[in-house]
Coordinates of C-alpha atoms in Angstrom, one line a residue:
Chain A
M1 CA 82.6 179.4 51.9
P2 CA 79.8 177.9 49.7
G3 CA 76.5 179.3 50.2
S4 CA 73.3 177.1 51.3
A5 CA 72.2 177.2 47.7
D6 CA 75.4 175.6 46.6
L7 CA 75.2 172.9 49.4
T8 CA 71.7 172.2 48.1
A9 CA 73.0 171.9 44.6
L10 CA 75.7 169.4 45.9
W11 CA 73.1 167.5 47.8
I12 CA 70.9 167.2 44.8
T13 CA 73.8 166.1 42.7
L14 CA 75.0 163.5 45.0
Q15 CA 71.2 162.2 45.3
L16 CA 70.9 162.1 41.6
A17 CA 74.3 160.2 41.2
A18 CA 73.4 157.7 43.8
V19 CA 69.9 157.0 42.5
S20 CA 70.8 156.9 38.9
T21 CA 73.8 154.4 39.8
L22 CA 71.6 152.2 41.7
I23 CA 69.0 152.1 38.9
L24 CA 71.8 151.5 36.1
L25 CA 73.2 148.6 38.0
V26 CA 69.8 146.9 38.3
L27 CA 68.9 147.7 34.6
G28 CA 72.5 147.4 33.2
T29 CA 73.4 144.0 34.8
P30 CA 70.7 141.8 32.9
L31 CA 71.5 143.9 29.7
A32 CA 75.4 143.4 30.0
W33 CA 75.0 139.8 30.8
W34 CA 72.8 139.3 27.9
L35 CA 75.2 141.4 25.6
A36 CA 78.1 139.2 26.8
R37 CA 76.5 135.9 26.2
T38 CA 74.0 136.2 23.3
Q39 CA 74.9 134.8 19.8
W40 CA 72.1 137.0 18.2
R41 CA 73.5 138.6 15.1
F42 CA 72.0 141.9 15.6
R43 CA 73.7 142.2 18.9
F44 CA 75.8 145.3 17.5
V45 CA 72.6 147.1 17.1
V46 CA 71.9 147.2 20.8
E47 CA 75.6 147.8 21.7
A48 CA 75.5 150.8 19.3
M49 CA 72.4 152.2 21.2
V50 CA 74.0 151.7 24.4
A51 CA 77.0 153.6 23.3
L52 CA 75.1 156.4 21.7
P53 CA 75.6 158.9 24.7
L54 CA 79.2 158.4 24.4
V55 CA 79.3 160.4 20.9
L56 CA 75.9 162.4 20.9
P57 CA 76.0 166.1 21.9
P58 CA 74.5 166.1 25.5
T59 CA 72.1 168.9 24.0
V60 CA 70.9 166.6 21.3
L61 CA 70.2 163.7 23.7
G62 CA 68.6 166.3 26.1
F63 CA 66.4 167.7 23.4
Y64 CA 65.0 164.3 22.6
L65 CA 64.6 163.3 26.2
L66 CA 62.8 166.6 26.6
I67 CA 60.2 165.8 24.1
A68 CA 59.8 162.2 25.2
L69 CA 59.3 163.3 28.8
G70 CA 56.9 166.1 28.2
P71 CA 53.3 166.0 28.5
E72 CA 52.9 165.1 24.7
G73 CA 55.9 162.9 24.7
P74 CA 55.6 159.1 24.8
I75 CA 57.0 158.8 28.2
G76 CA 55.7 161.8 29.7
G77 CA 52.2 161.2 28.3
L78 CA 52.1 157.5 29.6
V79 CA 53.1 158.7 33.0
E80 CA 50.4 161.6 33.0
A81 CA 47.8 159.0 31.6
L82 CA 48.8 156.9 34.6
G83 CA 47.9 159.8 36.9
G84 CA 51.5 160.5 37.4
Q85 CA 53.1 163.9 37.6
P86 CA 54.9 165.5 34.5
L87 CA 58.4 164.4 34.3
A88 CA 60.2 167.3 32.6
F89 CA 61.9 169.8 34.9
T90 CA 61.5 167.6 37.9
F91 CA 64.1 165.3 39.8
S92 CA 62.5 162.1 38.4
G93 CA 63.2 163.5 34.9
L94 CA 66.8 164.1 35.8
V95 CA 67.2 160.6 36.9
I96 CA 65.7 159.2 33.7
G97 CA 68.0 161.4 31.7
S98 CA 71.1 160.5 33.7
V99 CA 70.2 156.8 33.4
V100 CA 70.2 157.1 29.7
Y101 CA 73.2 159.4 29.6
S102 CA 75.4 157.2 31.9
M103 CA 74.4 153.9 30.5
P104 CA 77.5 153.0 28.5
F105 CA 79.7 153.8 31.4
V106 CA 77.9 150.9 33.5
V107 CA 77.0 148.5 30.8
Q108 CA 80.4 148.5 29.2
P109 CA 82.5 147.5 32.0
L110 CA 79.9 145.0 33.0
Q111 CA 79.8 143.4 29.6
N112 CA 83.6 143.1 29.6
A113 CA 83.7 141.5 33.1
F114 CA 81.2 139.0 32.2
S115 CA 82.8 138.3 29.0
A116 CA 86.0 137.8 30.9
V117 CA 84.4 135.3 33.3
G118 CA 83.6 133.2 30.2
R119 CA 81.3 130.1 29.9
R120 CA 83.7 127.6 31.6
P121 CA 83.1 128.7 35.3
M122 CA 79.3 128.8 34.7
E123 CA 79.6 125.1 33.1
V124 CA 81.5 124.1 36.1
A125 CA 79.0 125.4 38.5
A126 CA 76.3 123.6 36.3
T127 CA 77.9 120.3 37.0
L128 CA 78.1 121.4 40.6
R129 CA 74.3 121.3 40.6
A130 CA 73.7 125.2 40.7
S131 CA 70.6 126.4 38.8
P132 CA 71.2 129.2 36.2
M133 CA 70.2 131.9 38.8
D134 CA 72.2 130.5 41.6
R135 CA 75.4 130.4 39.3
F136 CA 74.7 133.7 38.2
F137 CA 74.9 135.1 41.6
T138 CA 77.4 132.7 43.1
V139 CA 79.9 132.5 40.4
A140 CA 79.5 135.3 37.6
V141 CA 78.9 138.1 39.9
P142 CA 81.7 137.5 42.4
L143 CA 84.0 136.8 39.3
A144 CA 82.7 140.0 37.7
A145 CA 83.2 141.9 40.9
P146 CA 86.0 144.4 39.7
G147 CA 83.6 145.1 36.7
F148 CA 80.7 146.1 39.0
L149 CA 83.1 148.3 41.1
T150 CA 84.2 150.1 37.8
A151 CA 80.7 150.3 36.5
A152 CA 79.4 151.8 39.9
V153 CA 82.0 154.3 40.2
L154 CA 82.2 155.4 36.6
G155 CA 78.3 155.6 36.4
F156 CA 78.4 157.9 39.7
A157 CA 81.2 160.0 38.7
H158 CA 79.9 160.5 35.1
T159 CA 76.4 161.5 36.6
L160 CA 78.1 164.2 38.7
G161 CA 79.8 165.7 35.9
E162 CA 76.6 165.8 33.7
F163 CA 75.7 169.2 32.4
G164 CA 74.1 169.4 29.0
V165 CA 71.3 166.9 29.5
V166 CA 70.5 168.2 32.8
L167 CA 70.2 171.8 31.6
M168 CA 67.8 170.6 28.8
I169 CA 65.5 168.5 30.7
G170 CA 65.9 169.7 34.2
G171 CA 66.3 173.4 33.7
N172 CA 68.0 175.2 36.4
I173 CA 65.6 175.2 39.3
P174 CA 67.5 175.9 42.4
G175 CA 66.7 173.4 45.4
S176 CA 65.0 171.1 42.9
T177 CA 67.0 170.5 39.7
Q178 CA 69.9 172.7 40.0
V179 CA 73.0 170.4 40.2
V180 CA 76.6 171.4 40.8
S181 CA 77.8 171.6 37.2
I182 CA 75.0 174.1 36.3
A183 CA 75.5 176.1 39.6
V184 CA 79.2 176.4 38.7
Y185 CA 78.0 177.9 35.3
D186 CA 75.9 180.4 37.1
H187 CA 78.5 181.6 39.4
V188 CA 81.1 182.0 36.3
E189 CA 78.1 183.7 34.5
A190 CA 77.8 186.1 37.5
L191 CA 81.6 186.7 37.8
D192 CA 81.5 184.9 41.3
Y193 CA 84.7 183.2 40.9
T194 CA 85.1 182.4 44.7
S195 CA 82.0 180.2 44.8
A196 CA 82.8 178.8 41.4
H197 CA 86.2 177.7 42.9
W198 CA 84.7 176.2 45.9
L199 CA 82.4 174.1 44.0
S200 CA 84.7 173.1 41.0
G201 CA 87.5 172.2 43.4
G202 CA 85.1 170.1 45.4
L203 CA 83.8 168.2 42.3
L204 CA 87.3 167.7 41.1
L205 CA 88.7 166.4 44.4
M206 CA 85.6 164.0 44.7
S207 CA 86.1 162.9 41.0
M208 CA 89.7 162.1 41.5
L209 CA 89.3 160.3 44.5
M210 CA 86.8 158.0 43.2
L211 CA 88.7 157.2 40.0
M212 CA 91.8 156.6 42.0
A213 CA 89.8 154.2 44.3
V214 CA 88.7 152.4 41.1
Y215 CA 92.2 151.9 39.7
A216 CA 93.7 151.0 43.0
L217 CA 91.2 148.5 43.7
N218 CA 91.1 146.9 40.2
R219 CA 94.9 146.5 40.2
R220 CA 94.5 144.4 43.5
F221 CA 91.6 142.5 42.2
L222 CA 93.8 141.6 39.1
V223 CA 96.5 140.5 41.3
V224 CA 94.2 138.2 43.4
R225 CA 92.6 136.9 40.1
L226 CA 96.0 136.4 38.4
Chain B
M1 CA 72.9 99.3 36.2
S2 CA 74.6 100.5 33.2
I3 CA 74.9 103.6 30.9
E4 CA 73.1 103.5 27.5
L5 CA 73.4 106.4 25.2
A6 CA 73.0 107.3 21.6
F7 CA 73.5 110.6 20.3
R8 CA 73.9 112.9 17.0
L9 CA 75.2 116.2 17.1
D10 CA 76.1 118.2 13.9
R11 CA 78.3 121.3 13.9
G12 CA 78.9 121.8 10.4
D13 CA 82.5 120.6 10.0
F14 CA 82.2 118.0 12.8
S15 CA 79.5 115.7 13.5
L16 CA 79.1 113.1 16.3
D17 CA 77.1 110.0 15.8
L18 CA 77.4 107.1 18.2
S19 CA 75.6 104.6 20.3
L20 CA 77.1 103.0 23.3
A21 CA 76.3 100.6 26.2
L22 CA 78.7 101.1 29.0
P23 CA 79.1 99.1 32.2
G24 CA 77.8 100.5 35.3
A25 CA 80.9 100.1 37.3
G26 CA 84.7 100.7 36.6
V27 CA 86.5 102.8 34.3
S28 CA 85.5 103.1 30.8
A29 CA 88.2 104.9 29.0
V30 CA 87.3 106.9 25.7
F31 CA 90.4 106.9 23.5
G32 CA 91.1 108.6 20.4
P33 CA 93.1 111.4 18.6
S34 CA 92.4 115.1 19.5
G35 CA 89.3 116.4 17.8
C36 CA 87.7 113.0 17.4
G37 CA 84.8 114.1 19.7
K38 CA 85.6 112.6 23.1
T39 CA 85.3 115.8 24.9
T40 CA 82.1 116.6 23.0
L41 CA 80.9 113.1 24.1
L42 CA 81.3 114.0 27.8
R43 CA 79.8 117.4 27.4
V44 CA 76.7 115.9 25.8
M45 CA 76.5 113.4 28.7
A46 CA 76.7 116.2 31.2
G47 CA 73.9 118.1 29.5
L48 CA 76.3 120.9 28.4
E49 CA 75.4 120.4 24.6
R50 CA 71.8 121.3 24.3
S51 CA 71.7 120.6 20.7
A52 CA 72.7 117.0 20.8
V53 CA 69.8 114.9 19.9
G54 CA 69.5 111.2 21.3
H55 CA 68.9 109.4 24.7
L56 CA 71.0 108.7 27.6
R57 CA 70.1 106.6 30.6
V58 CA 72.3 106.2 33.6
G59 CA 71.6 103.4 36.1
G60 CA 68.0 103.1 35.0
R61 CA 67.6 107.0 35.2
T62 CA 66.6 108.9 32.0
W63 CA 68.6 111.9 31.5
Q64 CA 67.7 112.7 28.0
D65 CA 65.4 111.2 25.2
V66 CA 63.0 112.6 22.9
N67 CA 60.6 113.8 25.5
Q68 CA 62.8 115.2 28.2
F69 CA 66.1 117.1 28.7
V70 CA 67.2 116.9 32.1
P71 CA 69.4 120.2 32.6
P72 CA 73.0 119.8 33.7
H73 CA 72.4 120.9 37.3
R74 CA 69.7 118.1 37.8
R75 CA 71.9 115.5 36.6
A76 CA 73.8 113.4 39.2
V77 CA 77.0 113.9 37.3
G78 CA 80.6 114.6 38.4
Y79 CA 82.5 116.5 35.7
V80 CA 86.5 117.1 36.0
F81 CA 87.5 119.5 33.3
Q82 CA 90.6 119.0 31.4
E83 CA 92.1 122.4 32.8
P84 CA 91.7 122.8 36.6
S85 CA 88.6 124.7 37.0
L86 CA 88.4 125.6 40.6
F87 CA 86.6 129.0 41.6
P88 CA 89.1 131.4 42.2
H89 CA 87.1 133.2 44.6
R90 CA 86.6 130.3 47.1
S91 CA 89.0 128.5 49.1
V92 CA 89.6 124.9 48.7
E93 CA 87.1 124.0 51.1
G94 CA 84.7 126.4 49.7
N95 CA 85.1 124.8 46.5
L96 CA 84.5 121.3 47.9
R97 CA 81.4 122.5 49.7
Y98 CA 79.8 124.2 46.6
G99 CA 78.7 121.2 44.8
L100 CA 78.2 119.2 48.1
R101 CA 75.7 121.7 49.5
R102 CA 73.6 121.7 46.4
S103 CA 73.5 117.9 46.0
R104 CA 71.0 115.4 47.6
G105 CA 73.0 114.8 50.6
N106 CA 72.8 118.5 51.5
G107 CA 76.1 118.6 53.1
D108 CA 76.8 115.1 54.2
S109 CA 80.2 115.7 55.8
A110 CA 81.2 111.8 55.9
R111 CA 81.2 111.9 52.1
L112 CA 83.2 115.0 52.1
E113 CA 85.8 113.5 54.5
Q114 CA 86.2 110.4 52.2
S115 CA 86.8 112.5 49.2
I116 CA 89.4 114.5 51.1
E117 CA 90.9 111.4 52.4
L118 CA 90.9 109.6 49.0
L119 CA 92.8 112.6 47.1
G120 CA 95.1 113.6 50.0
I121 CA 94.3 117.2 50.0
R122 CA 93.5 117.7 53.9
H123 CA 96.4 120.0 54.1
L124 CA 95.1 122.4 51.2
L125 CA 91.7 123.0 52.7
G126 CA 92.2 126.7 53.8
R127 CA 94.3 127.6 50.8
R128 CA 93.1 129.7 47.8
P129 CA 93.1 127.8 44.3
H130 CA 96.0 130.1 43.0
R131 CA 98.3 129.1 45.6
L132 CA 98.0 125.4 44.5
S133 CA 99.9 123.7 41.8
G134 CA 98.3 122.3 38.6
G135 CA 98.3 119.0 40.0
E136 CA 96.9 119.8 43.4
Q137 CA 94.2 122.1 41.7
Q138 CA 93.1 118.7 39.7
R139 CA 93.0 116.7 42.8
V140 CA 90.7 119.2 44.5
A141 CA 88.6 119.2 41.3
I142 CA 88.3 115.6 41.5
A143 CA 87.3 115.7 45.1
R144 CA 84.9 118.3 44.6
A145 CA 83.2 116.4 42.0
L146 CA 83.3 112.9 44.2
A147 CA 81.9 114.8 47.3
M148 CA 78.5 115.1 45.6
E149 CA 78.3 111.4 45.3
P150 CA 77.4 111.3 41.6
A151 CA 75.9 108.4 39.8
L152 CA 78.6 108.8 37.1
L153 CA 81.9 110.6 37.0
L154 CA 83.2 112.1 34.0
L155 CA 86.9 112.7 33.7
D156 CA 88.0 114.9 30.6
E157 CA 91.8 114.3 30.2
P158 CA 92.5 115.4 33.6
L159 CA 96.2 114.9 33.4
A160 CA 96.7 116.6 30.0
G161 CA 97.5 119.9 31.2
L162 CA 100.0 118.7 33.6
D163 CA 103.8 117.7 33.1
Q164 CA 105.1 114.3 33.5
K165 CA 105.9 114.7 37.2
R166 CA 102.4 116.0 38.1
R167 CA 100.9 113.1 36.2
G168 CA 102.7 110.7 38.3
E169 CA 101.5 112.5 41.2
I170 CA 97.8 112.1 40.3
L171 CA 97.5 108.9 38.7
P172 CA 97.8 106.8 42.0
Y173 CA 95.0 108.7 43.4
L174 CA 92.7 107.8 40.3
E175 CA 93.8 104.3 40.6
R176 CA 92.8 104.4 44.3
L177 CA 89.3 105.7 43.2
H178 CA 89.0 102.9 40.7
R179 CA 89.9 100.3 43.5
E180 CA 88.0 101.8 46.3
L181 CA 84.7 103.1 44.6
V182 CA 82.2 101.2 42.7
L183 CA 81.2 104.5 40.9
P184 CA 81.2 104.3 37.1
M185 CA 83.8 106.6 35.6
I186 CA 84.2 107.6 32.0
Y187 CA 87.8 108.6 31.5
V188 CA 88.7 110.6 28.2
S189 CA 92.3 110.4 27.2
H190 CA 94.5 110.4 24.2
S191 CA 97.4 108.8 26.3
R192 CA 97.9 105.1 25.8
E193 CA 99.7 104.8 29.0
E194 CA 96.8 106.4 31.1
V195 CA 94.2 103.9 29.4
A196 CA 96.5 101.0 30.0
R197 CA 96.6 102.0 33.7
M198 CA 93.1 103.0 34.2
A199 CA 90.4 101.3 32.0
D200 CA 88.5 98.3 32.3
H201 CA 86.5 99.0 29.2
L202 CA 87.6 100.8 26.2
V203 CA 85.9 102.7 23.6
V204 CA 88.1 104.0 20.7
M205 CA 86.8 107.0 18.8
D206 CA 87.7 108.4 15.4
N207 CA 86.0 111.4 13.7
G208 CA 83.0 111.4 16.0
R209 CA 82.3 107.8 15.5
V210 CA 82.8 104.6 17.6
Q211 CA 85.6 102.7 16.0
A212 CA 85.8 99.8 18.6
E213 CA 84.5 99.0 21.9
G214 CA 85.1 96.2 24.4
S215 CA 87.2 95.0 27.3
L216 CA 90.6 96.9 27.6
T217 CA 92.6 93.5 26.7
D218 CA 90.2 92.7 23.7
V219 CA 90.6 96.2 22.1
F220 CA 94.3 96.5 22.8
T221 CA 94.9 93.1 20.9
R222 CA 92.6 93.6 17.9
L223 CA 95.0 93.5 14.9
D224 CA 92.7 95.4 12.7
L225 CA 92.9 98.6 14.9
A226 CA 95.6 101.1 14.8
I227 CA 96.0 100.8 18.5
A228 CA 97.7 97.3 18.2
G229 CA 99.8 98.6 15.3
Q230 CA 101.9 101.1 17.1
P231 CA 105.4 100.5 18.2
G232 CA 104.4 100.6 21.9
A233 CA 101.8 98.0 21.4
E234 CA 101.2 96.0 24.7
T235 CA 98.9 93.5 26.5
V236 CA 97.5 94.5 29.8
I237 CA 97.2 91.2 32.1
E238 CA 95.5 91.6 35.5
G239 CA 96.4 89.1 38.0
V240 CA 96.9 88.2 41.8
V241 CA 100.3 87.8 43.4
D242 CA 100.7 84.4 45.0
D243 CA 104.2 84.1 45.8
Y244 CA 107.2 86.2 46.4
D245 CA 110.7 84.7 46.6
S246 CA 112.7 86.9 48.5
R247 CA 116.0 85.1 47.4
D248 CA 116.0 86.6 44.1
G249 CA 113.1 89.0 44.5
V250 CA 110.9 87.2 41.8
V251 CA 107.2 87.6 42.1
R252 CA 104.8 85.0 41.0
V253 CA 101.4 86.3 39.6
S254 CA 98.5 84.1 38.7
S255 CA 96.7 85.4 35.7
D256 CA 94.4 84.2 32.9
A257 CA 97.7 83.6 31.0
G258 CA 99.0 81.3 33.7
P259 CA 101.6 81.9 36.3
L260 CA 103.8 84.9 35.4
H261 CA 107.2 85.5 36.9
A262 CA 108.8 88.8 37.1
V263 CA 111.1 91.0 39.2
L264 CA 108.6 93.7 40.1
G265 CA 109.9 94.5 43.6
Q266 CA 108.4 93.3 46.9
L267 CA 104.6 92.7 46.8
G268 CA 102.5 91.0 49.3
T269 CA 100.5 87.8 48.3
G270 CA 97.1 88.4 47.5
Q271 CA 97.7 91.9 46.1
H272 CA 95.8 92.6 42.9
V273 CA 98.1 93.8 40.0
R274 CA 97.8 95.2 36.7
L275 CA 100.8 94.1 34.3
Q276 CA 102.0 95.3 31.0
V277 CA 103.7 93.1 28.5
Q278 CA 105.1 94.9 25.6
A279 CA 104.6 93.1 22.0
R280 CA 108.3 93.4 21.4
D281 CA 109.1 91.6 24.6
V282 CA 107.4 88.5 23.4
S283 CA 108.8 85.9 21.0
V284 CA 107.8 82.7 20.0
A285 CA 109.6 79.3 19.3
L286 CA 108.3 76.2 17.7
Q287 CA 109.9 74.1 20.3
A288 CA 110.1 74.7 24.1
P289 CA 113.3 76.2 24.8
Q290 CA 115.8 74.6 27.2
H291 CA 118.1 76.3 29.5
S292 CA 116.7 79.8 28.6
S293 CA 117.2 83.0 30.6
I294 CA 113.6 83.9 30.0
L295 CA 111.3 83.3 33.1
N296 CA 108.1 83.0 31.3
V297 CA 107.7 80.2 28.6
M298 CA 104.2 79.4 27.9
P299 CA 102.2 77.2 25.4
A300 CA 100.3 79.4 23.0
R301 CA 98.4 79.3 19.7
I302 CA 98.7 81.8 17.0
E303 CA 95.2 83.3 16.5
D304 CA 95.9 86.0 14.0
L305 CA 98.7 87.9 12.3
A306 CA 98.9 91.2 10.8
E307 CA 101.9 92.8 8.6
Q308 CA 103.3 95.9 10.0
G309 CA 105.0 97.3 7.1
T310 CA 108.4 97.9 8.6
G311 CA 109.6 94.3 8.3
H312 CA 107.5 93.5 11.4
V313 CA 104.4 91.2 12.0
M314 CA 102.2 91.5 14.9
L315 CA 100.9 88.0 16.3
R316 CA 98.0 87.8 18.5
L317 CA 98.6 84.7 20.7
R318 CA 96.1 82.8 22.7
V319 CA 97.9 81.9 26.1
G320 CA 95.6 80.0 28.5
D321 CA 92.6 82.4 28.8
A322 CA 94.4 85.4 27.9
V323 CA 95.7 87.1 24.9
L324 CA 99.2 88.3 24.2
L325 CA 100.5 90.5 21.4
S326 CA 104.0 89.5 20.0
R327 CA 105.9 91.5 17.6
V328 CA 108.4 89.4 15.3
S329 CA 110.4 90.0 12.3
R330 CA 109.0 89.0 8.9
R331 CA 111.7 86.9 8.3
S332 CA 110.9 84.8 11.4
V333 CA 107.3 84.5 10.2
R334 CA 108.4 83.0 6.7
E335 CA 111.3 80.7 8.2
L336 CA 108.9 79.3 11.0
S337 CA 105.9 79.2 8.7
L338 CA 104.0 81.0 11.4
E339 CA 100.3 81.0 10.6
P340 CA 97.0 81.2 12.4
G341 CA 96.2 78.0 14.3
L342 CA 99.9 77.1 14.8
E343 CA 100.7 75.9 18.4
V344 CA 103.9 77.7 19.6
H345 CA 105.8 78.4 22.7
A346 CA 105.6 82.1 24.0
Q347 CA 108.6 83.6 25.7
V348 CA 108.0 86.6 27.6
K349 CA 111.1 88.4 28.3
S350 CA 109.8 91.3 30.6
V351 CA 106.6 92.0 32.5
A352 CA 106.2 95.4 33.9
L353 CA 103.9 96.6 36.6
L354 CA 101.4 99.3 35.8
G355 CA 101.0 101.9 38.5

């Protein structure tokens, strides 16, 4: 059976994934919408920046985040100047790191979904008296629903599996910043394979179930949308 | 109440440059080959082409001029797109209510009922769009636009994506709108048949410019336009049925060209009809023919004639207050010395009912 420290790590991991996914959907939706519609010639620069975490070693990303979030860094410095707590080695810092790290997994499905919706339904809605905001919520979002589902699940699942970035900016503080992936690492280091099995198996099962849900639901959506 | 507009739009390889005044009632057809800018014109009028420069006034309201651009969702326009464009995530009724809820009437159900009735879609209300045929989807799209009580209805080749059979299913509904509503409609089409059936006013476009404009009959019978030079050239004559002879099924229609007799099936007296006379079914004779099988022989005067290159000559005949096209051989023109101003007798071999 997993110990109480493991359960805490699991709880922190789920919280981190949930909060990050929520923030990613809020930030990623307008960004994806803009990327899907803009004619700006330098759009590719923004797209490359969003995709960067896909190819960058998590340690490199984590290293830069550590510097940015530290008291001397631009983000950490600003937060402290405003009277906030330092971000490095805190849960808030982990959330910021996860948001950056999982950004492509949320933005790309959304961007593809919005592109697939196309301009025509929006024009139709405009001729049916819907204002731009109105048609975004009543036409673009419902038609892009499969994209939202994919984005949310991939963002969540990817944050669950994060390791390098967390290790760099969150350290490994049990009960505060220790997440499952790092707890597994610790167990293996300590040759406690039983605990490592429990946690790893749990994460494997959870990830598998979520991905199956996405693929199954997307297939159904496709049938409905023809 | 009329529609005035003038627009310029430059898109590199294509430019639109036109100015028009269209009647505030009835169907104005915009006719021309693909790529001539018909659809762009409609999009400009709906406010979907932000870069178009010009002005547009509909029934005394300014939608666009130098100082203002009313965004598409604030224009009292109904737009039926070429391909069926129902929202797939809403039922038929949900689609109908989408525009209705956002328009002035705020859900006026009388207007919705009328639209459902006019387009005959009551049995489809609970269905999802993908369960509808193309023709049914297009009927719902038309009803959706109508339900908002637009000041102007724009129809962009609403039948182009449908096969012949489906077209035949929708045209009667469109003709019904035409008969029963005063709403001005702009109907874009490249089909001569649809134009002949639907239009009161006709705008011929080519390469982003207006080539000709006027009443349907005037434009159809202008010999300087390609439209009258085609093998299927025709004249459209409107009239009212004033007699039906049940003995041999002949209908008499009083029209600007005088009484026309034709076998058109049983029609009630007083019924308004739109007739089509093919140019190749009209011949001319210098003397009134006697003992002819042709039912309609009318005194006419040749107004104009144009060579058609294939050994044929197109004549424009003045018959009463109407105009008829007649396609004859070049030899006949030479042997009978046909020329503008000559009084002849027009023989109309066949008259067809449009719609």
